[in-house]
Short mmCIF file of C-alpha atoms in Angstrom, two decimals:
data_model
loop_
_atom_site.label_atom_id
_atom_site.label_comp_id
_atom_site.label_asym_id
_atom_site.label_seq_id
_atom_site.Cartn_x
_atom_site.Cartn_y
_atom_site.Cartn_z
CA MET A 258 -107.67 -146.24 3.49
CA LYS A 259 -105.70 -149.00 1.41
CA PRO A 260 -102.10 -149.00 0.70
CA SER A 261 -100.75 -146.89 -2.68
CA GLY A 262 -100.00 -150.11 -3.97
CA SER A 263 -103.56 -151.68 -3.80
CA VAL A 264 -105.14 -152.85 -6.97
CA ILE A 265 -108.41 -151.73 -6.00
CA GLU A 266 -107.29 -148.09 -5.74
CA GLY A 267 -104.31 -148.00 -8.06
CA SER A 268 -104.59 -145.85 -11.17
CA LEU A 269 -101.44 -147.42 -12.64
CA VAL A 270 -102.86 -150.94 -12.37
CA ALA A 271 -105.84 -150.35 -13.36
CA ALA A 272 -104.55 -148.69 -16.74
CA PHE A 273 -102.24 -151.49 -17.07
CA GLU A 274 -105.17 -154.19 -16.71
CA ARG A 275 -107.22 -151.98 -19.52
CA GLU A 276 -104.06 -152.38 -21.77
CA VAL A 277 -103.62 -155.88 -21.44
CA ALA A 278 -107.41 -156.28 -22.33
CA GLU A 279 -106.91 -154.70 -25.67
CA LEU A 280 -104.13 -157.33 -26.49
CA VAL A 281 -106.85 -160.14 -25.26
CA GLY A 282 -109.76 -159.11 -27.38
CA GLY A 283 -111.22 -157.06 -24.90
CA ARG A 284 -111.13 -160.09 -22.32
CA ILE A 285 -111.22 -158.96 -18.40
CA CYS A 286 -107.91 -158.70 -17.17
CA VAL A 287 -106.60 -159.18 -13.28
CA ALA A 288 -103.34 -158.10 -12.76
CA VAL A 289 -101.45 -160.16 -10.37
CA ASP A 290 -97.52 -160.01 -9.10
CA GLU A 291 -95.93 -162.33 -11.50
CA GLY A 292 -96.77 -165.59 -13.59
CA ARG A 293 -96.61 -168.28 -10.86
CA SER A 294 -99.09 -166.45 -8.61
CA ALA A 295 -101.40 -166.04 -11.71
CA LEU A 296 -101.55 -169.19 -12.31
CA ALA A 297 -102.59 -170.39 -8.82
CA LEU A 298 -105.03 -167.57 -8.49
CA ALA A 299 -106.67 -168.50 -11.76
CA LEU A 300 -107.01 -172.36 -10.46
CA SER A 301 -108.38 -171.28 -7.29
CA ALA A 302 -111.01 -168.97 -8.67
CA LEU A 303 -112.08 -172.34 -10.68
CA GLY A 304 -112.20 -174.17 -7.38
CA VAL A 305 -109.28 -176.67 -8.36
CA ALA A 306 -108.79 -178.36 -4.74
CA ARG A 307 -106.61 -180.91 -2.95
CA GLY A 308 -106.50 -184.16 -5.06
CA ASP A 309 -107.71 -182.50 -8.25
CA GLU A 310 -105.56 -183.83 -11.01
CA VAL A 311 -104.15 -180.66 -14.35
CA VAL A 312 -102.92 -181.77 -16.69
CA VAL A 313 -99.33 -179.95 -17.84
CA PRO A 314 -96.21 -180.18 -20.00
CA SER A 315 -93.44 -181.40 -18.63
CA TYR A 316 -91.04 -179.68 -21.19
CA ALA A 317 -91.53 -176.35 -19.71
CA PRO A 318 -90.65 -174.29 -16.74
CA VAL A 319 -91.44 -175.58 -13.24
CA GLY A 320 -93.38 -172.55 -12.38
CA ALA A 321 -96.70 -174.20 -13.95
CA ALA A 322 -96.17 -177.27 -11.81
CA ASP A 323 -95.37 -175.15 -8.70
CA ALA A 324 -98.44 -173.23 -9.09
CA ILE A 325 -100.79 -176.60 -9.36
CA ARG A 326 -99.06 -177.80 -6.40
CA LEU A 327 -99.68 -174.67 -4.40
CA VAL A 328 -103.05 -174.86 -4.45
CA GLY A 329 -103.22 -178.65 -3.32
CA ALA A 330 -103.79 -180.38 -6.98
CA VAL A 331 -101.78 -183.03 -8.54
CA PRO A 332 -99.67 -181.94 -11.82
CA VAL A 333 -100.10 -184.64 -14.35
CA PHE A 334 -97.40 -184.44 -17.24
CA ALA A 335 -98.30 -185.12 -20.55
CA ASP A 336 -96.28 -185.27 -23.82
CA ILE A 337 -95.55 -182.62 -26.47
CA ASP A 338 -95.36 -182.32 -30.36
CA PRO A 339 -91.90 -183.03 -31.33
CA VAL A 340 -91.91 -180.11 -33.95
CA THR A 341 -93.84 -177.45 -32.11
CA TYR A 342 -92.96 -178.36 -28.45
CA CYS A 343 -96.17 -177.43 -27.23
CA LEU A 344 -98.84 -180.13 -25.36
CA ASP A 345 -99.86 -183.03 -28.05
CA PRO A 346 -103.77 -183.33 -27.92
CA GLU A 347 -103.49 -187.12 -28.30
CA ALA A 348 -101.15 -187.28 -25.10
CA VAL A 349 -103.32 -185.25 -23.20
CA ALA A 350 -106.49 -187.75 -24.08
CA ALA A 351 -104.51 -190.79 -22.89
CA VAL A 352 -103.68 -189.16 -19.44
CA LEU A 353 -107.14 -187.75 -18.85
CA SER A 354 -108.81 -189.35 -15.70
CA PRO A 355 -111.81 -188.86 -13.42
CA ARG A 356 -109.95 -186.60 -11.21
CA THR A 357 -108.98 -184.09 -13.87
CA VAL A 358 -110.20 -180.95 -13.81
CA ALA A 359 -108.20 -178.86 -15.99
CA VAL A 360 -105.48 -178.63 -18.65
CA VAL A 361 -102.74 -175.86 -18.99
CA ALA A 362 -101.69 -175.49 -22.37
CA ALA A 363 -98.53 -173.59 -22.70
CA HIS A 364 -97.61 -171.40 -25.69
CA GLN A 365 -94.04 -172.96 -26.01
CA PHE A 366 -91.24 -170.61 -26.96
CA GLY A 367 -93.87 -168.20 -28.44
CA HIS A 368 -95.37 -170.87 -30.74
CA PRO A 369 -99.20 -171.03 -30.13
CA ALA A 370 -100.35 -174.55 -28.68
CA ALA A 371 -103.06 -176.55 -30.79
CA MET A 372 -105.82 -174.81 -29.26
CA ARG A 373 -108.69 -175.94 -31.33
CA GLU A 374 -108.06 -179.77 -30.91
CA LEU A 375 -107.61 -178.81 -26.97
CA GLY A 376 -110.21 -177.09 -26.73
CA GLU A 377 -112.81 -180.02 -28.40
CA LEU A 378 -110.81 -182.32 -26.32
CA ALA A 379 -111.71 -180.31 -23.01
CA GLU A 380 -115.18 -179.47 -23.82
CA ARG A 381 -115.89 -183.41 -24.53
CA HIS A 382 -114.21 -184.37 -21.28
CA GLY A 383 -115.93 -181.36 -19.33
CA VAL A 384 -112.58 -180.06 -18.03
CA ALA A 385 -111.22 -176.25 -18.16
CA LEU A 386 -108.86 -175.25 -20.63
CA LEU A 387 -106.45 -172.47 -19.51
CA GLU A 388 -103.76 -170.77 -21.58
CA TYR A 389 -99.96 -170.32 -20.14
CA ALA A 390 -99.17 -167.35 -22.28
CA SER A 391 -96.41 -165.41 -20.21
CA ARG A 392 -94.18 -165.33 -23.34
CA ALA A 393 -96.67 -165.35 -26.21
CA TYR A 394 -98.20 -161.59 -26.60
CA GLY A 395 -99.01 -161.34 -30.26
CA ALA A 396 -99.09 -164.85 -31.03
CA ALA A 397 -101.89 -166.24 -33.01
CA LEU A 398 -103.51 -169.11 -34.38
CA ASP A 399 -105.78 -168.80 -37.70
CA GLY A 400 -105.60 -164.93 -36.83
CA GLN A 401 -106.88 -165.68 -33.15
CA LEU A 402 -104.72 -163.88 -30.46
CA VAL A 403 -103.34 -166.39 -27.95
CA GLY A 404 -104.89 -165.60 -24.68
CA THR A 405 -108.78 -165.83 -26.24
CA PHE A 406 -108.80 -169.44 -26.65
CA GLY A 407 -109.26 -170.91 -22.65
CA LEU A 408 -111.66 -170.33 -20.25
CA MET A 409 -108.58 -168.16 -18.66
CA ALA A 410 -105.06 -167.53 -19.84
CA VAL A 411 -102.27 -166.40 -17.70
CA PHE A 412 -99.71 -163.58 -18.71
CA GLY A 413 -97.10 -162.07 -16.94
CA PHE A 414 -98.65 -159.96 -14.64
CA GLY A 415 -102.13 -160.88 -15.19
CA VAL A 416 -104.90 -163.64 -15.95
CA ALA A 417 -107.45 -162.50 -18.64
CA THR A 418 -111.12 -164.15 -18.89
CA GLN A 419 -114.16 -163.35 -20.76
CA ASP A 420 -116.37 -164.89 -17.55
CA ALA A 421 -117.28 -161.68 -15.55
CA GLU A 422 -117.68 -164.14 -12.70
CA LEU A 423 -114.47 -165.61 -12.87
CA ALA A 424 -113.04 -162.39 -12.72
CA ARG A 425 -114.70 -161.27 -9.55
CA ARG A 426 -113.51 -164.15 -7.96
CA LEU A 427 -109.88 -163.81 -9.13
CA ARG A 428 -110.21 -159.97 -7.84
CA GLY A 429 -111.73 -161.17 -4.19
CA LEU A 430 -108.87 -163.95 -4.17
CA ARG A 431 -106.12 -161.43 -5.14
CA THR A 432 -104.51 -160.60 -1.56
CA GLY A 433 -101.05 -160.23 -0.11
CA ASP A 434 -98.42 -161.25 -2.61
CA ALA A 435 -100.58 -161.42 -5.28
CA VAL A 436 -101.27 -157.83 -5.39
CA PRO A 437 -99.00 -155.72 -7.49
CA ALA A 438 -97.68 -152.54 -6.47
CA GLU A 439 -98.16 -149.40 -8.29
CA GLU A 440 -94.29 -149.44 -9.11
CA SER A 441 -94.66 -152.76 -10.91
CA ALA A 442 -97.64 -151.67 -12.90
CA ALA A 443 -95.55 -148.94 -14.35
CA VAL A 444 -92.87 -151.25 -15.24
CA ALA A 445 -94.93 -153.73 -16.76
CA ARG A 446 -96.99 -150.75 -18.82
CA GLY A 447 -93.46 -149.62 -19.99
CA GLU A 448 -92.78 -153.56 -21.38
CA LEU A 449 -96.65 -153.14 -23.01
CA GLU A 450 -95.57 -150.16 -24.71
CA ARG A 451 -92.66 -152.05 -26.49
CA VAL A 452 -94.10 -155.45 -27.14
CA ALA A 453 -95.25 -154.70 -30.82
CA GLY A 454 -91.92 -153.25 -31.68
CA PHE A 455 -89.71 -156.07 -29.59
CA THR A 456 -91.82 -158.77 -31.45
CA ALA A 457 -91.17 -157.66 -34.84
CA ARG A 458 -87.56 -157.42 -34.20
CA ARG A 459 -87.82 -161.16 -32.89
CA ARG A 460 -89.34 -162.12 -35.61
CA ALA A 461 -87.21 -160.49 -38.37
CA ASN A 462 -84.17 -161.90 -36.44
CA ALA A 463 -85.89 -165.06 -36.90
CA ARG A 464 -86.71 -164.90 -40.37
CA VAL A 465 -82.75 -164.50 -41.00
CA PHE A 466 -81.94 -167.28 -39.17
CA ASP A 467 -84.59 -169.50 -40.78
CA SER A 468 -83.35 -168.77 -44.39
CA ALA A 469 -79.25 -169.07 -43.64
CA LEU A 470 -79.02 -171.84 -40.64
CA THR A 471 -77.34 -174.77 -41.64
CA GLY A 472 -75.66 -176.33 -38.97
CA VAL A 473 -78.68 -176.71 -37.00
CA LEU A 474 -82.51 -177.65 -37.58
CA PRO A 475 -84.38 -174.31 -37.03
CA PRO A 476 -87.75 -174.13 -35.19
CA HIS A 477 -91.04 -175.07 -37.14
CA ALA A 478 -94.03 -172.40 -37.36
CA ALA A 479 -97.33 -174.75 -37.76
CA GLU A 480 -99.56 -173.79 -40.74
CA GLY A 481 -101.81 -171.11 -39.72
CA THR A 482 -99.60 -170.07 -36.87
CA ARG A 483 -97.95 -166.48 -35.99
CA HIS A 484 -94.81 -167.56 -33.78
CA VAL A 485 -93.29 -164.79 -31.78
CA TYR A 486 -89.97 -166.24 -31.16
CA GLN A 487 -89.62 -165.66 -27.36
CA ARG A 488 -86.89 -167.90 -27.86
CA TYR A 489 -85.53 -169.44 -31.07
CA VAL A 490 -85.07 -173.02 -30.28
CA VAL A 491 -83.34 -175.22 -32.38
CA ARG A 492 -82.39 -178.92 -32.57
CA VAL A 493 -78.44 -180.00 -32.76
CA PRO A 494 -78.42 -183.33 -35.04
CA GLY A 495 -76.48 -185.87 -33.55
CA ASN A 496 -77.12 -188.48 -30.78
CA GLY A 497 -78.77 -186.47 -27.73
CA ARG A 498 -77.25 -184.44 -25.02
CA PRO A 499 -73.53 -184.41 -25.44
CA ASP A 500 -73.68 -183.50 -28.97
CA ARG A 501 -75.84 -180.42 -27.81
CA ASP A 502 -73.74 -179.63 -24.52
CA ALA A 503 -70.52 -179.68 -26.81
CA PHE A 504 -72.10 -177.63 -29.49
CA ALA A 505 -73.28 -174.79 -27.05
CA LYS A 506 -69.75 -174.82 -25.80
CA ALA A 507 -68.16 -174.49 -29.18
CA LEU A 508 -70.53 -171.66 -29.70
CA ALA A 509 -69.55 -169.97 -26.55
CA ALA A 510 -66.22 -170.12 -27.93
CA ARG A 511 -66.84 -168.30 -30.88
CA GLY A 512 -68.70 -165.33 -29.06
CA VAL A 513 -72.44 -166.84 -29.39
CA ASP A 514 -74.04 -167.11 -25.93
CA ALA A 515 -76.56 -170.13 -26.41
CA ALA A 516 -78.80 -171.58 -23.77
CA VAL A 517 -80.68 -174.91 -22.88
CA PRO A 518 -84.53 -174.06 -22.74
CA VAL A 519 -85.15 -176.80 -20.45
CA THR A 520 -82.17 -178.55 -18.86
CA THR A 521 -84.37 -181.37 -16.91
CA PRO A 522 -87.98 -181.86 -17.96
CA VAL A 523 -90.24 -181.52 -14.88
CA HIS A 524 -91.06 -185.02 -14.43
CA ARG A 525 -87.75 -185.89 -13.90
CA LEU A 526 -86.81 -183.57 -11.37
CA PRO A 527 -86.53 -185.06 -7.73
CA ALA A 528 -89.71 -183.21 -6.36
CA TYR A 529 -91.79 -184.35 -9.30
CA ARG A 530 -90.18 -187.52 -10.15
CA SER A 531 -92.84 -189.64 -11.63
CA GLY A 532 -93.17 -192.86 -13.94
CA ALA A 533 -94.45 -190.86 -16.88
CA HIS A 534 -93.55 -192.16 -20.44
CA LEU A 535 -92.74 -188.75 -22.42
CA PRO A 536 -90.34 -189.65 -25.22
CA HIS A 537 -90.71 -186.38 -27.33
CA THR A 538 -90.16 -184.42 -24.09
CA GLU A 539 -87.09 -186.41 -23.09
CA ARG A 540 -85.47 -186.33 -26.70
CA ALA A 541 -86.25 -182.25 -27.03
CA ALA A 542 -84.73 -181.89 -23.75
CA ALA A 543 -81.72 -183.49 -24.56
CA GLU A 544 -81.41 -181.97 -27.83
CA THR A 545 -82.74 -178.32 -28.02
CA LEU A 546 -80.86 -175.22 -27.79
CA SER A 547 -81.72 -171.55 -27.66
CA LEU A 548 -80.21 -169.28 -29.76
CA PRO A 549 -79.91 -165.49 -29.16
CA VAL A 550 -82.93 -163.81 -30.97
CA HIS A 551 -83.73 -160.93 -28.71
CA PRO A 552 -84.37 -157.60 -30.09
CA MET A 553 -81.21 -155.70 -29.43
CA LEU A 554 -79.21 -158.21 -31.64
CA THR A 555 -77.24 -155.87 -34.09
CA GLU A 556 -77.09 -157.24 -37.66
CA ARG A 557 -73.43 -157.91 -36.90
CA GLU A 558 -74.65 -160.19 -33.76
CA VAL A 559 -77.14 -162.22 -35.80
CA GLU A 560 -74.85 -162.87 -38.63
CA ARG A 561 -72.26 -164.03 -36.07
CA VAL A 562 -74.66 -166.51 -34.72
CA VAL A 563 -75.54 -167.56 -38.28
CA GLN A 564 -71.61 -168.01 -39.21
CA ALA A 565 -70.86 -169.58 -35.86
CA CYS A 566 -73.87 -172.36 -36.31
CA ASN A 567 -73.00 -173.15 -39.72
CA ALA A 568 -69.07 -173.44 -39.24
CA LEU A 569 -69.86 -176.11 -36.38
CA GLY A 570 -72.58 -177.94 -38.28
CA GLY A 571 -71.95 -181.66 -38.65
CA LEU A 572 -69.08 -181.57 -36.93
CA LEU A 573 -70.10 -182.80 -33.69
CA GLY A 574 -73.00 -185.40 -35.09
#
């Protein structure tokens, strides 16, 4: 008999898979333990192997690049759109090579990537397009939910696909640490139940910031997108990182806990250092700051963020 944590027999895991499927247009969901393992599993199901190249953003958490390396492939970094912080399709096209087998498009901070353009590019060059959507539940492009564009989509605790054969391979590959326990599934189901409400609160907080902030440059939601603001990432006017870091320190002194969303682009980390020329990535890493936007913020706390940013605006530039 399989252990109670087994995905095969776990009723809570199966229920979680059904509920995630409802969030991605009825695609098949295969639950795994967490985002990094999910991407590695998806790449393995595609047959990605040693020496293959996978295009990925550098202005992102290192987990995606780690997953690519985990299956023996080579992460190739492409620059971002300076407004949305998602992969720039033109930059992706510039780094494609005969060894490229996949592109991983991250829906950065809850903003949908340019999936129409990336999809056309992937089809034209015969490469797979995957979505890295771990923090983008509910985001949409032209009314279509993220997670329903690429061949596979990686969410927290799961991979979604409309390809039954890929789903079969995913289940066959899912062993050991990639198998979520029933307890993990129960926690994840609880989070799913709160997704819609939490997203509505984040978007409401973002609307207040959009209309009231003058001390920073607010994030942009491209036409036709539904941004879910997993993070509210602003740019600090000035000359780069010293201004941004000083601004963050000044906000902290006023009781606002801001964070740097990407401290060092992945292509500048020692383990991944490359000669890639990514000017938009490097500028974003030097100038961006994530303001509190979480759904537990009170109206008073939202107002404190606005007042602190506006009071500091222009003083550090």
